[in-house]
mmCIF file of C-alpha atoms and ligand atoms in Angstrom:
data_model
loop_
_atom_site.group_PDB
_atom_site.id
_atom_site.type_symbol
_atom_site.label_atom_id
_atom_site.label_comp_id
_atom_site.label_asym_id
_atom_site.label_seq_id
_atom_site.Cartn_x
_atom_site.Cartn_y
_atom_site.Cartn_z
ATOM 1 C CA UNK A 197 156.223 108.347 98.472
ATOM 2 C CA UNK A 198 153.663 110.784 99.924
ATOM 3 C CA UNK A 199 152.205 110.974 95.944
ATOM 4 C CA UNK A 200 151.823 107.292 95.595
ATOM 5 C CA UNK A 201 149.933 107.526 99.289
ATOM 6 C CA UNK A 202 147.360 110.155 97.688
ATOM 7 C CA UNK A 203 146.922 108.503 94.623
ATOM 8 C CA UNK A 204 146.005 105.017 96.090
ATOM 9 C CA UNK A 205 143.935 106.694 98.273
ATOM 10 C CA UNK A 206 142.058 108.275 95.582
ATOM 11 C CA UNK A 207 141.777 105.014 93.508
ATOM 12 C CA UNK A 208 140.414 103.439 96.581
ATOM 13 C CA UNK A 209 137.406 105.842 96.854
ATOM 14 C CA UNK A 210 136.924 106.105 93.637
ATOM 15 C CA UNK A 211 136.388 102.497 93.212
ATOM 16 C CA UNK A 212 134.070 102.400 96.036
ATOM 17 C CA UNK A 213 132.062 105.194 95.116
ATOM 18 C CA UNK A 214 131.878 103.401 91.538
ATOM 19 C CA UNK A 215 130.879 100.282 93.134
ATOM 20 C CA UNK A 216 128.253 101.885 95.346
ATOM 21 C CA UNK A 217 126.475 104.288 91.998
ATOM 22 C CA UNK A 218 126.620 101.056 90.437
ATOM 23 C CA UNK A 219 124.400 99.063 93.211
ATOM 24 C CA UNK A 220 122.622 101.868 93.012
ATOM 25 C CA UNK A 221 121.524 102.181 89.819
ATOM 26 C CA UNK A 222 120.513 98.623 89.908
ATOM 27 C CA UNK A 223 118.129 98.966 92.953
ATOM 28 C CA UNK A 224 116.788 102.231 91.403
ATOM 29 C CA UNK A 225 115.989 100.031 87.989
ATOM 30 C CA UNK A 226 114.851 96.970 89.374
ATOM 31 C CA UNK A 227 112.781 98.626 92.144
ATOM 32 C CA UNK A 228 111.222 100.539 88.960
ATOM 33 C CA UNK A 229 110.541 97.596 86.878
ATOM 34 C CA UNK A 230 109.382 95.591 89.656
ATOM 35 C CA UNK A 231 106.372 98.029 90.604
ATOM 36 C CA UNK A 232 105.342 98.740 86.754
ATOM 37 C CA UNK A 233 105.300 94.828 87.150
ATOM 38 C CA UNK A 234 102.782 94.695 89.863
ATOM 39 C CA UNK A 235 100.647 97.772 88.737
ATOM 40 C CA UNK A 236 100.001 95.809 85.665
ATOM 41 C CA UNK A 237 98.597 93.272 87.368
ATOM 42 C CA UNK A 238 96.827 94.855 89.910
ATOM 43 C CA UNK A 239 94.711 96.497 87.599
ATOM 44 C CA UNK A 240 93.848 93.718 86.060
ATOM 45 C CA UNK A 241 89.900 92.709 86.764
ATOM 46 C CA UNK A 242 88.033 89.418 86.605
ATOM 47 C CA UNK A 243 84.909 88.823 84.663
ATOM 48 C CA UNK A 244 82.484 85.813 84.167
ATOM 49 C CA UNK A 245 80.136 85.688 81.064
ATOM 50 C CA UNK A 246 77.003 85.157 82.217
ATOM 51 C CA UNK A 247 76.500 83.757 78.836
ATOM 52 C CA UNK A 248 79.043 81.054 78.196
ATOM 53 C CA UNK A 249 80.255 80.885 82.103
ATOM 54 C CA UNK A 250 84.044 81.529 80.703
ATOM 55 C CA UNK A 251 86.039 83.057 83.207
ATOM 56 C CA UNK A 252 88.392 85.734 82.028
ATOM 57 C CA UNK A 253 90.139 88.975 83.205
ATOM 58 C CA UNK A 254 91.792 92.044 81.197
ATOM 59 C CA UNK A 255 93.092 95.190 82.197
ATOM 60 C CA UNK A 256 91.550 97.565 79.640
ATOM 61 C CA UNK A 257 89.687 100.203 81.068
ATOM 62 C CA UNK A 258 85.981 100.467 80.749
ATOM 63 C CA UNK A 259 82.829 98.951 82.303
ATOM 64 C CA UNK A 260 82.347 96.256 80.495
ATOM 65 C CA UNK A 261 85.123 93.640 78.437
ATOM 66 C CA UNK A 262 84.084 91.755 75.673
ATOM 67 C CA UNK A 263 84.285 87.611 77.015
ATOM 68 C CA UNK A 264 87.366 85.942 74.918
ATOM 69 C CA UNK A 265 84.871 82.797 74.289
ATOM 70 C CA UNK A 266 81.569 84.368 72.686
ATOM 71 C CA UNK A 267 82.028 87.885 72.589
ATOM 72 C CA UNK A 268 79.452 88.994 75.088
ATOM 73 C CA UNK A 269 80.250 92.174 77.242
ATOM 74 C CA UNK A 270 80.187 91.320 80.723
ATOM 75 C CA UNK A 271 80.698 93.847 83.898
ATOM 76 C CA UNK A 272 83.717 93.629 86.021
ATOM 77 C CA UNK A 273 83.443 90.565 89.401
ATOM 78 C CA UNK A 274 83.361 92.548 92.517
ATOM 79 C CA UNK A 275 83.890 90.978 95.953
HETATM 80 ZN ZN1 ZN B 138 81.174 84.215 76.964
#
């Protein structure tokens, strides 16, 4: 009797600690992908060709993108 006391108890906290590595994990990888996410887009800039007028925006680095339309490199808006 005393045996089949321990080993419930065991199963118990083992499923709970299961349970709670296993919400866990998920927060740990959707927190993750959620802020790679919204880096991506944060660095993304605007830019209007003062040739064509196109608006665009891209989040390759330099200081000055290429417009999509005619091809002219434009600077970065800044407000
Ligand atoms: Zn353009």
């Amino acid at each position: 009797m005393f045996a089949v006391t321990v080993a419930f108890e065991y199963l118990v906290s083992s499923y709970l600690i299961v349970g709670l590595l296993l919400v866990f994990g998920l927060w740990l990888y959707y927190d993750r992908r959620d802020s790679r996410y919204y880096d991506r887009r944060r660095r993304r800039r605007c830019f209007h060709c003062v040739k064509c007028g196109h608006l665009y925006s891209s989040n390759k680095a330099g200081q000055k993108i290429n417009c999509t339309e005619c091809g002219f490199a434009n600077p970065p808006l800044r407000f």
